[in-house]
Amino acid sequence: MYLFTLLGNLLIMATVWSERSLHTPMYLFLCALSTSEILFTVAVTPRMLVDMLSTHRTITWTACASQMFFSFMFGFTHSFLLMIMGYDRYVAICHPLRYNVLMSNRGCARLVSWFWVGGSVMGIMLTLIVFHLTFCGSNVIHHFACHVLSLLKLACGKETSSVTLGVILVCVSALMGCLFLIVLSYVFIVAAILRIPSAEGRHKTFSTCVSHLTVVIVHYGFASIIYLKPKGPHSMDSNTLMATTYTVFTPFLSPIIFSLRNKELKNAIKKSFQRKFSPLSS
């Protein structure tokens, strides 16, 4: 799954860069999303695989902090990119005549840069807050990686409960803020689609949103279960399982969803393969 995640996202990036017809804001955002998924996976999964195959499962303080920082950074960037992709679909469907003005390539590249900066700032801030705490007692992290909630359970002192609450509030606020704007975009999109007179026109317009909407549901579905699920007697084990599934499974699914559900991208991938492997027939 790890190798497929890398190859699938690299294939999407290579196809977008090689096909001039895909040099549009929507596919610029898709390239940035694939980059964030590759880096998020690289930050966590190799270490997890090594630990699963090893009997000596230890991690240094610095490596743990680095892993947490990159997880936060790429996770927040991922959410910001999904949000702007929803806005892109809103402008394309609700304001098609103003699309080139509102979504210029230069402006979109600037937005992507700001999202990477925003993700980095959030990652640094949360990692510094967590690692500023005092850790005492057990040094065993009940997780496959340096996951923030599992690490906070090892902290002690008066600040621990307020820091834990603060970290959860920041994560939930960022996720829910992005989700709210995505839902708002789709409310306007659905309203615009319902005004299209023909069923074929409605279907064709909505099909341009299906891949993005599916990835949003998968991404936010897993994230909501991790951060919003009520705590029970076996919550630590189930949270560990869900967080690991979210780390490995969502980046694995994204390239499949975008390649199969996005007709334009699927045709571009086919064309690229035909050019590479069937030069005579083409």
mmCIF file of N, CA, C and O in Angstrom, residues 184-282:
data_model
loop_
_atom_site.group_PDB
_atom_site.id
_atom_site.type_symbol
_atom_site.label_atom_id
_atom_site.label_comp_id
_atom_site.label_asym_id
_atom_site.label_seq_id
_atom_site.Cartn_x
_atom_site.Cartn_y
_atom_site.Cartn_z
ATOM 1 N N LEU A 184 -20.218 24.674 2.287
ATOM 2 C CA LEU A 184 -20.827 25.904 1.762
ATOM 3 C C LEU A 184 -20.666 25.986 0.244
ATOM 4 O O LEU A 184 -21.612 26.327 -0.472
ATOM 5 N N SER A 185 -19.473 25.640 -0.244
ATOM 6 C CA SER A 185 -19.225 25.632 -1.694
ATOM 7 C C SER A 185 -20.180 24.671 -2.391
ATOM 8 O O SER A 185 -20.769 24.998 -3.432
ATOM 9 N N TYR A 186 -20.366 23.482 -1.788
ATOM 10 C CA TYR A 186 -21.230 22.469 -2.418
ATOM 11 C C TYR A 186 -22.713 22.809 -2.320
ATOM 12 O O TYR A 186 -23.504 22.358 -3.149
ATOM 13 N N VAL A 187 -23.092 23.580 -1.325
ATOM 14 C CA VAL A 187 -24.488 24.052 -1.255
ATOM 15 C C VAL A 187 -24.793 24.923 -2.479
ATOM 16 O O VAL A 187 -25.813 24.745 -3.164
ATOM 17 N N PHE A 188 -23.884 25.863 -2.788
ATOM 18 C CA PHE A 188 -24.056 26.718 -3.967
ATOM 19 C C PHE A 188 -23.935 25.918 -5.260
ATOM 20 O O PHE A 188 -24.650 26.184 -6.234
ATOM 21 N N ILE A 189 -23.043 24.916 -5.286
ATOM 22 C CA ILE A 189 -22.865 24.080 -6.480
ATOM 23 C C ILE A 189 -24.139 23.293 -6.768
ATOM 24 O O ILE A 189 -24.620 23.265 -7.909
ATOM 25 N N VAL A 190 -24.706 22.656 -5.730
ATOM 26 C CA VAL A 190 -25.939 21.865 -5.903
ATOM 27 C C VAL A 190 -27.086 22.767 -6.365
ATOM 28 O O VAL A 190 -27.868 22.388 -7.256
ATOM 29 N N ALA A 191 -27.179 23.973 -5.771
ATOM 30 C CA ALA A 191 -28.226 24.921 -6.179
ATOM 31 C C ALA A 191 -28.079 25.294 -7.655
ATOM 32 O O ALA A 191 -29.080 25.376 -8.389
ATOM 33 N N ALA A 192 -26.835 25.501 -8.112
ATOM 34 C CA ALA A 192 -26.586 25.844 -9.520
ATOM 35 C C ALA A 192 -26.901 24.667 -10.436
ATOM 36 O O ALA A 192 -27.475 24.838 -11.525
ATOM 37 N N ILE A 193 -26.543 23.440 -10.008
ATOM 38 C CA ILE A 193 -26.789 22.240 -10.815
ATOM 39 C C ILE A 193 -28.283 21.989 -10.983
ATOM 40 O O ILE A 193 -28.750 21.608 -12.060
ATOM 41 N N LEU A 194 -29.054 22.214 -9.912
ATOM 42 C CA LEU A 194 -30.512 21.988 -9.976
ATOM 43 C C LEU A 194 -31.204 22.940 -10.941
ATOM 44 O O LEU A 194 -32.319 22.661 -11.411
ATOM 45 N N ARG A 195 -30.541 24.072 -11.240
ATOM 46 C CA ARG A 195 -31.135 25.029 -12.194
ATOM 47 C C ARG A 195 -30.862 24.643 -13.652
ATOM 48 O O ARG A 195 -31.424 25.245 -14.565
ATOM 49 N N ILE A 196 -29.990 23.657 -13.879
ATOM 50 C CA ILE A 196 -29.712 23.204 -15.253
ATOM 51 C C ILE A 196 -30.918 22.399 -15.741
ATOM 52 O O ILE A 196 -31.336 21.440 -15.079
ATOM 53 N N PRO A 197 -31.485 22.738 -16.904
ATOM 54 C CA PRO A 197 -32.739 22.094 -17.333
ATOM 55 C C PRO A 197 -32.614 20.610 -17.683
ATOM 56 O O PRO A 197 -33.485 19.818 -17.355
ATOM 57 N N SER A 198 -31.534 20.190 -18.357
ATOM 58 C CA SER A 198 -31.426 18.796 -18.817
ATOM 59 C C SER A 198 -30.755 17.908 -17.783
ATOM 60 O O SER A 198 -29.830 18.334 -17.084
ATOM 61 N N ALA A 199 -31.224 16.656 -17.721
ATOM 62 C CA ALA A 199 -30.637 15.673 -16.792
ATOM 63 C C ALA A 199 -29.189 15.371 -17.177
ATOM 64 O O ALA A 199 -28.327 15.194 -16.307
ATOM 65 N N GLU A 200 -28.923 15.334 -18.487
ATOM 66 C CA GLU A 200 -27.565 15.057 -18.973
ATOM 67 C C GLU A 200 -26.595 16.168 -18.551
ATOM 68 O O GLU A 200 -25.466 15.903 -18.127
ATOM 69 N N GLY A 201 -27.075 17.408 -18.636
ATOM 70 C CA GLY A 201 -26.257 18.561 -18.231
ATOM 71 C C GLY A 201 -25.959 18.534 -16.747
ATOM 72 O O GLY A 201 -24.825 18.815 -16.318
ATOM 73 N N ARG A 202 -26.973 18.171 -15.945
ATOM 74 C CA ARG A 202 -26.787 18.085 -14.486
ATOM 75 C C ARG A 202 -25.763 17.009 -14.140
ATOM 76 O O ARG A 202 -24.885 17.217 -13.311
ATOM 77 N N HIS A 203 -25.909 15.850 -14.812
ATOM 78 C CA HIS A 203 -24.990 14.734 -14.550
ATOM 79 C C HIS A 203 -23.555 15.086 -14.948
ATOM 80 O O HIS A 203 -22.610 14.808 -14.212
ATOM 81 N N LYS A 204 -23.413 15.705 -16.112
ATOM 82 C CA LYS A 204 -22.078 16.068 -16.612
ATOM 83 C C LYS A 204 -21.395 17.082 -15.684
ATOM 84 O O LYS A 204 -20.199 16.987 -15.404
ATOM 85 N N THR A 205 -22.161 18.052 -15.203
ATOM 86 C CA THR A 205 -21.604 19.078 -14.311
ATOM 87 C C THR A 205 -21.210 18.483 -12.974
ATOM 88 O O THR A 205 -20.119 18.755 -12.451
ATOM 89 N N PHE A 206 -22.095 17.657 -12.400
ATOM 90 C CA PHE A 206 -21.806 17.080 -11.083
ATOM 91 C C PHE A 206 -20.639 16.098 -11.144
ATOM 92 O O PHE A 206 -19.900 15.944 -10.159
ATOM 93 N N SER A 207 -20.447 15.435 -12.295
ATOM 94 C CA SER A 207 -19.365 14.447 -12.426
ATOM 95 C C SER A 207 -17.984 15.081 -12.250
ATOM 96 O O SER A 207 -17.022 14.398 -11.890
ATOM 97 N N THR A 208 -17.882 16.405 -12.495
ATOM 98 C CA THR A 208 -16.588 17.086 -12.301
ATOM 99 C C THR A 208 -16.236 17.250 -10.818
ATOM 100 O O THR A 208 -15.105 17.566 -10.485
ATOM 101 N N CYS A 209 -17.232 17.038 -9.937
ATOM 102 C CA CYS A 209 -17.008 17.215 -8.489
ATOM 103 C C CYS A 209 -16.875 15.899 -7.735
ATOM 104 O O CYS A 209 -16.482 15.904 -6.560
ATOM 105 N N VAL A 210 -17.234 14.783 -8.392
ATOM 106 C CA VAL A 210 -17.363 13.507 -7.672
ATOM 107 C C VAL A 210 -16.057 13.073 -7.015
ATOM 108 O O VAL A 210 -16.044 12.669 -5.849
ATOM 109 N N SER A 211 -14.934 13.154 -7.745
ATOM 110 C CA SER A 211 -13.656 12.686 -7.192
ATOM 111 C C SER A 211 -13.255 13.504 -5.963
ATOM 112 O O SER A 211 -12.853 12.947 -4.932
ATOM 113 N N HIS A 212 -13.399 14.831 -6.051
ATOM 114 C CA HIS A 212 -13.051 15.696 -4.922
ATOM 115 C C HIS A 212 -13.958 15.416 -3.730
ATOM 116 O O HIS A 212 -13.488 15.284 -2.593
ATOM 117 N N LEU A 213 -15.258 15.277 -3.990
ATOM 118 C CA LEU A 213 -16.225 15.040 -2.914
ATOM 119 C C LEU A 213 -15.948 13.712 -2.211
ATOM 120 O O LEU A 213 -16.037 13.614 -0.980
ATOM 121 N N THR A 214 -15.585 12.681 -2.983
ATOM 122 C CA THR A 214 -15.283 11.362 -2.403
ATOM 123 C C THR A 214 -14.065 11.433 -1.491
ATOM 124 O O THR A 214 -14.067 10.884 -0.375
ATOM 125 N N VAL A 215 -13.000 12.120 -1.939
ATOM 126 C CA VAL A 215 -11.779 12.260 -1.124
ATOM 127 C C VAL A 215 -12.079 13.047 0.152
ATOM 128 O O VAL A 215 -11.574 12.711 1.232
ATOM 129 N N VAL A 216 -12.913 14.082 0.054
ATOM 130 C CA VAL A 216 -13.303 14.876 1.229
ATOM 131 C C VAL A 216 -14.017 13.992 2.254
ATOM 132 O O VAL A 216 -13.714 14.049 3.454
ATOM 133 N N ILE A 217 -14.950 13.158 1.793
ATOM 134 C CA ILE A 217 -15.710 12.278 2.695
ATOM 135 C C ILE A 217 -14.772 11.298 3.400
ATOM 136 O O ILE A 217 -14.855 11.088 4.619
ATOM 137 N N VAL A 218 -13.842 10.702 2.642
ATOM 138 C CA VAL A 218 -12.881 9.743 3.224
ATOM 139 C C VAL A 218 -11.980 10.445 4.234
ATOM 140 O O VAL A 218 -11.808 9.982 5.374
ATOM 141 N N HIS A 219 -11.399 11.590 3.832
ATOM 142 C CA HIS A 219 -10.461 12.336 4.681
ATOM 143 C C HIS A 219 -11.125 12.792 5.979
ATOM 144 O O HIS A 219 -10.616 12.546 7.078
ATOM 145 N N TYR A 220 -12.283 13.437 5.870
ATOM 146 C CA TYR A 220 -12.948 13.984 7.057
ATOM 147 C C TYR A 220 -13.656 12.903 7.867
ATOM 148 O O TYR A 220 -13.838 13.058 9.075
ATOM 149 N N GLY A 221 -14.056 11.825 7.206
ATOM 150 C CA GLY A 221 -14.677 10.719 7.938
ATOM 151 C C GLY A 221 -13.717 10.123 8.948
ATOM 152 O O GLY A 221 -14.035 9.992 10.146
ATOM 153 N N PHE A 222 -12.483 9.786 8.501
ATOM 154 C CA PHE A 222 -11.480 9.223 9.397
ATOM 155 C C PHE A 222 -11.033 10.243 10.446
ATOM 156 O O PHE A 222 -10.882 9.910 11.630
ATOM 157 N N ALA A 223 -10.805 11.500 10.023
ATOM 158 C CA ALA A 223 -10.339 12.540 10.960
ATOM 159 C C ALA A 223 -11.374 12.783 12.062
ATOM 160 O O ALA A 223 -11.014 12.962 13.233
ATOM 161 N N SER A 224 -12.660 12.782 11.704
ATOM 162 C CA SER A 224 -13.729 13.002 12.692
ATOM 163 C C SER A 224 -13.790 11.871 13.707
ATOM 164 O O SER A 224 -13.997 12.099 14.906
ATOM 165 N N ILE A 225 -13.594 10.636 13.231
ATOM 166 C CA ILE A 225 -13.628 9.485 14.148
ATOM 167 C C ILE A 225 -12.492 9.585 15.156
ATOM 168 O O ILE A 225 -12.659 9.313 16.345
ATOM 169 N N ILE A 226 -11.301 10.033 14.684
ATOM 170 C CA ILE A 226 -10.127 10.124 15.569
ATOM 171 C C ILE A 226 -10.315 11.212 16.631
ATOM 172 O O ILE A 226 -10.075 10.989 17.814
ATOM 173 N N TYR A 227 -10.759 12.409 16.203
ATOM 174 C CA TYR A 227 -10.777 13.559 17.128
ATOM 175 C C TYR A 227 -12.113 13.787 17.831
ATOM 176 O O TYR A 227 -12.160 14.423 18.877
ATOM 177 N N LEU A 228 -13.219 13.285 17.249
ATOM 178 C CA LEU A 228 -14.539 13.601 17.811
ATOM 179 C C LEU A 228 -15.235 12.411 18.466
ATOM 180 O O LEU A 228 -16.279 12.584 19.083
ATOM 181 N N LYS A 229 -14.672 11.195 18.311
ATOM 182 C CA LYS A 229 -15.314 10.011 18.872
ATOM 183 C C LYS A 229 -15.290 10.063 20.399
ATOM 184 O O LYS A 229 -14.249 10.355 20.991
ATOM 185 N N PRO A 230 -16.418 9.765 21.058
ATOM 186 C CA PRO A 230 -16.424 9.764 22.534
ATOM 187 C C PRO A 230 -15.484 8.690 23.080
ATOM 188 O O PRO A 230 -15.330 7.635 22.491
ATOM 189 N N LYS A 231 -14.846 9.001 24.224
ATOM 190 C CA LYS A 231 -13.870 8.088 24.821
ATOM 191 C C LYS A 231 -14.593 6.966 25.573
ATOM 192 O O LYS A 231 -15.525 7.208 26.323
ATOM 193 N N GLY A 232 -14.137 5.730 25.342
ATOM 194 C CA GLY A 232 -14.684 4.562 26.017
ATOM 195 C C GLY A 232 -13.578 3.754 26.669
ATOM 196 O O GLY A 232 -12.419 4.136 26.631
ATOM 197 N N PRO A 233 -13.900 2.582 27.220
ATOM 198 C CA PRO A 233 -12.885 1.770 27.896
ATOM 199 C C PRO A 233 -11.786 1.266 26.960
ATOM 200 O O PRO A 233 -10.663 1.046 27.372
ATOM 201 N N HIS A 234 -12.131 1.065 25.677
ATOM 202 C CA HIS A 234 -11.134 0.579 24.713
ATOM 203 C C HIS A 234 -10.796 1.650 23.680
ATOM 204 O O HIS A 234 -10.384 1.339 22.563
ATOM 205 N N SER A 235 -10.987 2.924 24.051
ATOM 206 C CA SER A 235 -10.806 4.008 23.083
ATOM 207 C C SER A 235 -9.369 4.141 22.609
ATOM 208 O O SER A 235 -9.122 4.483 21.456
ATOM 209 N N MET A 236 -8.374 3.841 23.499
ATOM 210 C CA MET A 236 -6.977 3.990 23.104
ATOM 211 C C MET A 236 -6.634 3.028 21.971
ATOM 212 O O MET A 236 -6.006 3.402 20.983
ATOM 213 N N ASP A 237 -7.070 1.763 22.093
ATOM 214 C CA ASP A 237 -6.797 0.772 21.049
ATOM 215 C C ASP A 237 -7.492 1.126 19.742
ATOM 216 O O ASP A 237 -6.897 1.046 18.667
ATOM 217 N N SER A 238 -8.769 1.530 19.831
ATOM 218 C CA SER A 238 -9.518 1.862 18.612
ATOM 219 C C SER A 238 -8.977 3.134 17.963
ATOM 220 O O SER A 238 -8.909 3.239 16.732
ATOM 221 N N ASN A 239 -8.559 4.133 18.778
ATOM 222 C CA ASN A 239 -7.962 5.361 18.234
ATOM 223 C C ASN A 239 -6.657 5.068 17.506
ATOM 224 O O ASN A 239 -6.371 5.649 16.464
ATOM 225 N N THR A 240 -5.853 4.161 18.093
ATOM 226 C CA THR A 240 -4.588 3.769 17.462
ATOM 227 C C THR A 240 -4.860 3.135 16.102
ATOM 228 O O THR A 240 -4.212 3.459 15.107
ATOM 229 N N LEU A 241 -5.840 2.237 16.068
ATOM 230 C CA LEU A 241 -6.194 1.557 14.818
ATOM 231 C C LEU A 241 -6.699 2.549 13.774
ATOM 232 O O LEU A 241 -6.278 2.523 12.612
ATOM 233 N N MET A 242 -7.601 3.458 14.189
ATOM 234 C CA MET A 242 -8.180 4.425 13.257
ATOM 235 C C MET A 242 -7.120 5.403 12.745
ATOM 236 O O MET A 242 -7.100 5.746 11.568
ATOM 237 N N ALA A 243 -6.231 5.879 13.633
ATOM 238 C CA ALA A 243 -5.188 6.818 13.225
ATOM 239 C C ALA A 243 -4.224 6.172 12.239
ATOM 240 O O ALA A 243 -3.777 6.804 11.271
ATOM 241 N N THR A 244 -3.907 4.878 12.465
ATOM 242 C CA THR A 244 -3.017 4.155 11.560
ATOM 243 C C THR A 244 -3.700 3.944 10.212
ATOM 244 O O THR A 244 -3.078 4.104 9.153
ATOM 245 N N THR A 245 -4.985 3.606 10.244
ATOM 246 C CA THR A 245 -5.750 3.437 9.006
ATOM 247 C C THR A 245 -5.803 4.746 8.233
ATOM 248 O O THR A 245 -5.614 4.777 7.015
ATOM 249 N N TYR A 246 -6.019 5.854 8.956
ATOM 250 C CA TYR A 246 -6.067 7.189 8.332
ATOM 251 C C TYR A 246 -4.719 7.530 7.683
ATOM 252 O O TYR A 246 -4.660 8.045 6.575
ATOM 253 N N THR A 247 -3.616 7.204 8.386
ATOM 254 C CA THR A 247 -2.271 7.515 7.897
ATOM 255 C C THR A 247 -1.944 6.748 6.629
ATOM 256 O O THR A 247 -1.336 7.288 5.701
ATOM 257 N N VAL A 248 -2.340 5.478 6.568
ATOM 258 C CA VAL A 248 -1.954 4.606 5.453
ATOM 259 C C VAL A 248 -3.024 4.566 4.362
ATOM 260 O O VAL A 248 -2.714 4.616 3.169
ATOM 261 N N PHE A 249 -4.287 4.492 4.775
ATOM 262 C CA PHE A 249 -5.369 4.175 3.835
ATOM 263 C C PHE A 249 -5.832 5.366 3.002
ATOM 264 O O PHE A 249 -6.090 5.216 1.804
ATOM 265 N N THR A 250 -5.939 6.558 3.625
ATOM 266 C CA THR A 250 -6.444 7.706 2.856
ATOM 267 C C THR A 250 -5.493 8.144 1.736
ATOM 268 O O THR A 250 -5.946 8.412 0.619
ATOM 269 N N PRO A 251 -4.154 8.213 1.969
ATOM 270 C CA PRO A 251 -3.274 8.535 0.842
ATOM 271 C C PRO A 251 -3.263 7.441 -0.230
ATOM 272 O O PRO A 251 -3.018 7.709 -1.397
ATOM 273 N N PHE A 252 -3.532 6.189 0.195
ATOM 274 C CA PHE A 252 -3.611 5.063 -0.741
ATOM 275 C C PHE A 252 -4.837 5.188 -1.644
ATOM 276 O O PHE A 252 -4.780 4.902 -2.847
ATOM 277 N N LEU A 253 -5.960 5.626 -1.063
ATOM 278 C CA LEU A 253 -7.215 5.725 -1.821
ATOM 279 C C LEU A 253 -7.259 6.920 -2.776
ATOM 280 O O LEU A 253 -7.854 6.826 -3.853
ATOM 281 N N SER A 254 -6.645 8.032 -2.389
ATOM 282 C CA SER A 254 -6.768 9.271 -3.176
ATOM 283 C C SER A 254 -6.387 9.118 -4.644
ATOM 284 O O SER A 254 -7.159 9.498 -5.524
ATOM 285 N N PRO A 255 -5.191 8.565 -4.979
ATOM 286 C CA PRO A 255 -4.862 8.425 -6.401
ATOM 287 C C PRO A 255 -5.826 7.511 -7.151
ATOM 288 O O PRO A 255 -6.115 7.742 -8.331
ATOM 289 N N ILE A 256 -6.346 6.473 -6.449
ATOM 290 C CA ILE A 256 -7.320 5.575 -7.096
ATOM 291 C C ILE A 256 -8.588 6.352 -7.432
ATOM 292 O O ILE A 256 -9.114 6.267 -8.546
ATOM 293 N N ILE A 257 -9.084 7.117 -6.457
ATOM 294 C CA ILE A 257 -10.330 7.882 -6.651
ATOM 295 C C ILE A 257 -10.166 8.895 -7.777
ATOM 296 O O ILE A 257 -11.005 8.978 -8.691
ATOM 297 N N PHE A 258 -9.068 9.688 -7.746
ATOM 298 C CA PHE A 258 -8.882 10.728 -8.765
ATOM 299 C C PHE A 258 -8.641 10.141 -10.150
ATOM 300 O O PHE A 258 -9.084 10.694 -11.144
ATOM 301 N N SER A 259 -7.926 8.974 -10.244
ATOM 302 C CA SER A 259 -7.663 8.402 -11.568
ATOM 303 C C SER A 259 -8.905 7.746 -12.155
ATOM 304 O O SER A 259 -9.097 7.769 -13.357
ATOM 305 N N LEU A 260 -9.749 7.130 -11.294
ATOM 306 C CA LEU A 260 -10.917 6.419 -11.809
ATOM 307 C C LEU A 260 -12.131 7.321 -11.999
ATOM 308 O O LEU A 260 -12.913 7.129 -12.927
ATOM 309 N N ARG A 261 -12.306 8.314 -11.126
ATOM 310 C CA ARG A 261 -13.512 9.143 -11.169
ATOM 311 C C ARG A 261 -13.345 10.408 -12.006
ATOM 312 O O ARG A 261 -14.339 11.033 -12.359
ATOM 313 N N ASN A 262 -12.103 10.798 -12.293
ATOM 314 C CA ASN A 262 -11.874 12.009 -13.083
ATOM 315 C C ASN A 262 -11.571 11.605 -14.522
ATOM 316 O O ASN A 262 -10.481 11.104 -14.836
ATOM 317 N N LYS A 263 -12.552 11.813 -15.415
ATOM 318 C CA LYS A 263 -12.448 11.322 -16.802
ATOM 319 C C LYS A 263 -11.280 11.979 -17.541
ATOM 320 O O LYS A 263 -10.543 11.309 -18.281
ATOM 321 N N GLU A 264 -11.105 13.274 -17.328
ATOM 322 C CA GLU A 264 -10.046 14.015 -18.019
ATOM 323 C C GLU A 264 -8.669 13.491 -17.628
ATOM 324 O O GLU A 264 -7.797 13.278 -18.490
ATOM 325 N N LEU A 265 -8.470 13.255 -16.335
ATOM 326 C CA LEU A 265 -7.189 12.740 -15.847
ATOM 327 C C LEU A 265 -6.973 11.305 -16.321
ATOM 328 O O LEU A 265 -5.860 10.933 -16.718
ATOM 329 N N LYS A 266 -8.041 10.506 -16.283
ATOM 330 C CA LYS A 266 -7.950 9.106 -16.716
ATOM 331 C C LYS A 266 -7.529 9.020 -18.181
ATOM 332 O O LYS A 266 -6.645 8.237 -18.539
ATOM 333 N N ASN A 267 -8.133 9.862 -19.030
ATOM 334 C CA ASN A 267 -7.775 9.878 -20.459
ATOM 335 C C ASN A 267 -6.339 10.343 -20.668
ATOM 336 O O ASN A 267 -5.621 9.823 -21.534
ATOM 337 N N ALA A 268 -5.905 11.325 -19.859
ATOM 338 C CA ALA A 268 -4.527 11.839 -19.970
ATOM 339 C C ALA A 268 -3.512 10.766 -19.572
ATOM 340 O O ALA A 268 -2.459 10.638 -20.208
ATOM 341 N N ILE A 269 -3.837 9.968 -18.535
ATOM 342 C CA ILE A 269 -2.941 8.878 -18.105
ATOM 343 C C ILE A 269 -2.843 7.822 -19.208
ATOM 344 O O ILE A 269 -1.752 7.347 -19.538
ATOM 345 N N LYS A 270 -4.010 7.473 -19.815
ATOM 346 C CA LYS A 270 -4.025 6.498 -20.921
ATOM 347 C C LYS A 270 -3.173 6.994 -22.079
ATOM 348 O O LYS A 270 -2.385 6.250 -22.665
ATOM 349 N N LYS A 271 -3.334 8.286 -22.404
ATOM 350 C CA LYS A 271 -2.583 8.880 -23.518
ATOM 351 C C LYS A 271 -1.082 8.842 -23.242
ATOM 352 O O LYS A 271 -0.281 8.543 -24.124
ATOM 353 N N SER A 272 -0.695 9.132 -21.991
ATOM 354 C CA SER A 272 0.718 9.114 -21.612
ATOM 355 C C SER A 272 1.311 7.720 -21.750
ATOM 356 O O SER A 272 2.414 7.547 -22.268
ATOM 357 N N PHE A 273 0.540 6.701 -21.305
ATOM 358 C CA PHE A 273 1.015 5.319 -21.408
ATOM 359 C C PHE A 273 1.128 4.881 -22.870
ATOM 360 O O PHE A 273 2.062 4.163 -23.246
ATOM 361 N N GLN A 274 0.171 5.312 -23.689
ATOM 362 C CA GLN A 274 0.222 4.953 -25.117
ATOM 363 C C GLN A 274 1.439 5.567 -25.792
ATOM 364 O O GLN A 274 2.082 4.931 -26.622
ATOM 365 N N ARG A 275 1.765 6.818 -25.421
ATOM 366 C CA ARG A 275 2.934 7.466 -25.996
ATOM 367 C C ARG A 275 4.229 6.791 -25.576
ATOM 368 O O ARG A 275 5.167 6.659 -26.357
ATOM 369 N N LYS A 276 4.274 6.333 -24.304
ATOM 370 C CA LYS A 276 5.496 5.728 -23.775
ATOM 371 C C LYS A 276 5.714 4.310 -24.298
ATOM 372 O O LYS A 276 6.824 3.923 -24.650
ATOM 373 N N PHE A 277 4.620 3.521 -24.308
ATOM 374 C CA PHE A 277 4.763 2.088 -24.560
ATOM 375 C C PHE A 277 4.261 1.634 -25.930
ATOM 376 O O PHE A 277 4.519 0.505 -26.329
ATOM 377 N N SER A 278 3.489 2.454 -26.638
ATOM 378 C CA SER A 278 2.999 2.075 -27.960
ATOM 379 C C SER A 278 3.272 3.177 -28.980
ATOM 380 O O SER A 278 2.340 3.713 -29.588
ATOM 381 N N PRO A 279 4.541 3.531 -29.208
ATOM 382 C CA PRO A 279 4.846 4.620 -30.121
ATOM 383 C C PRO A 279 4.418 4.352 -31.563
ATOM 384 O O PRO A 279 4.034 5.238 -32.289
ATOM 385 N N LEU A 280 4.451 3.059 -31.963
ATOM 386 C CA LEU A 280 4.111 2.725 -33.343
ATOM 387 C C LEU A 280 2.617 2.892 -33.601
ATOM 388 O O LEU A 280 2.191 3.451 -34.606
ATOM 389 N N SER A 281 1.795 2.391 -32.627
ATOM 390 C CA SER A 281 0.344 2.484 -32.795
ATOM 391 C C SER A 281 -0.118 3.938 -32.747
ATOM 392 O O SER A 281 -1.066 4.326 -33.409
ATOM 393 N N SER A 282 0.543 4.782 -31.938
ATOM 394 C CA SER A 282 0.131 6.174 -31.847
ATOM 395 C C SER A 282 0.596 6.944 -33.079
ATOM 396 O O SER A 282 0.004 7.937 -33.458
#
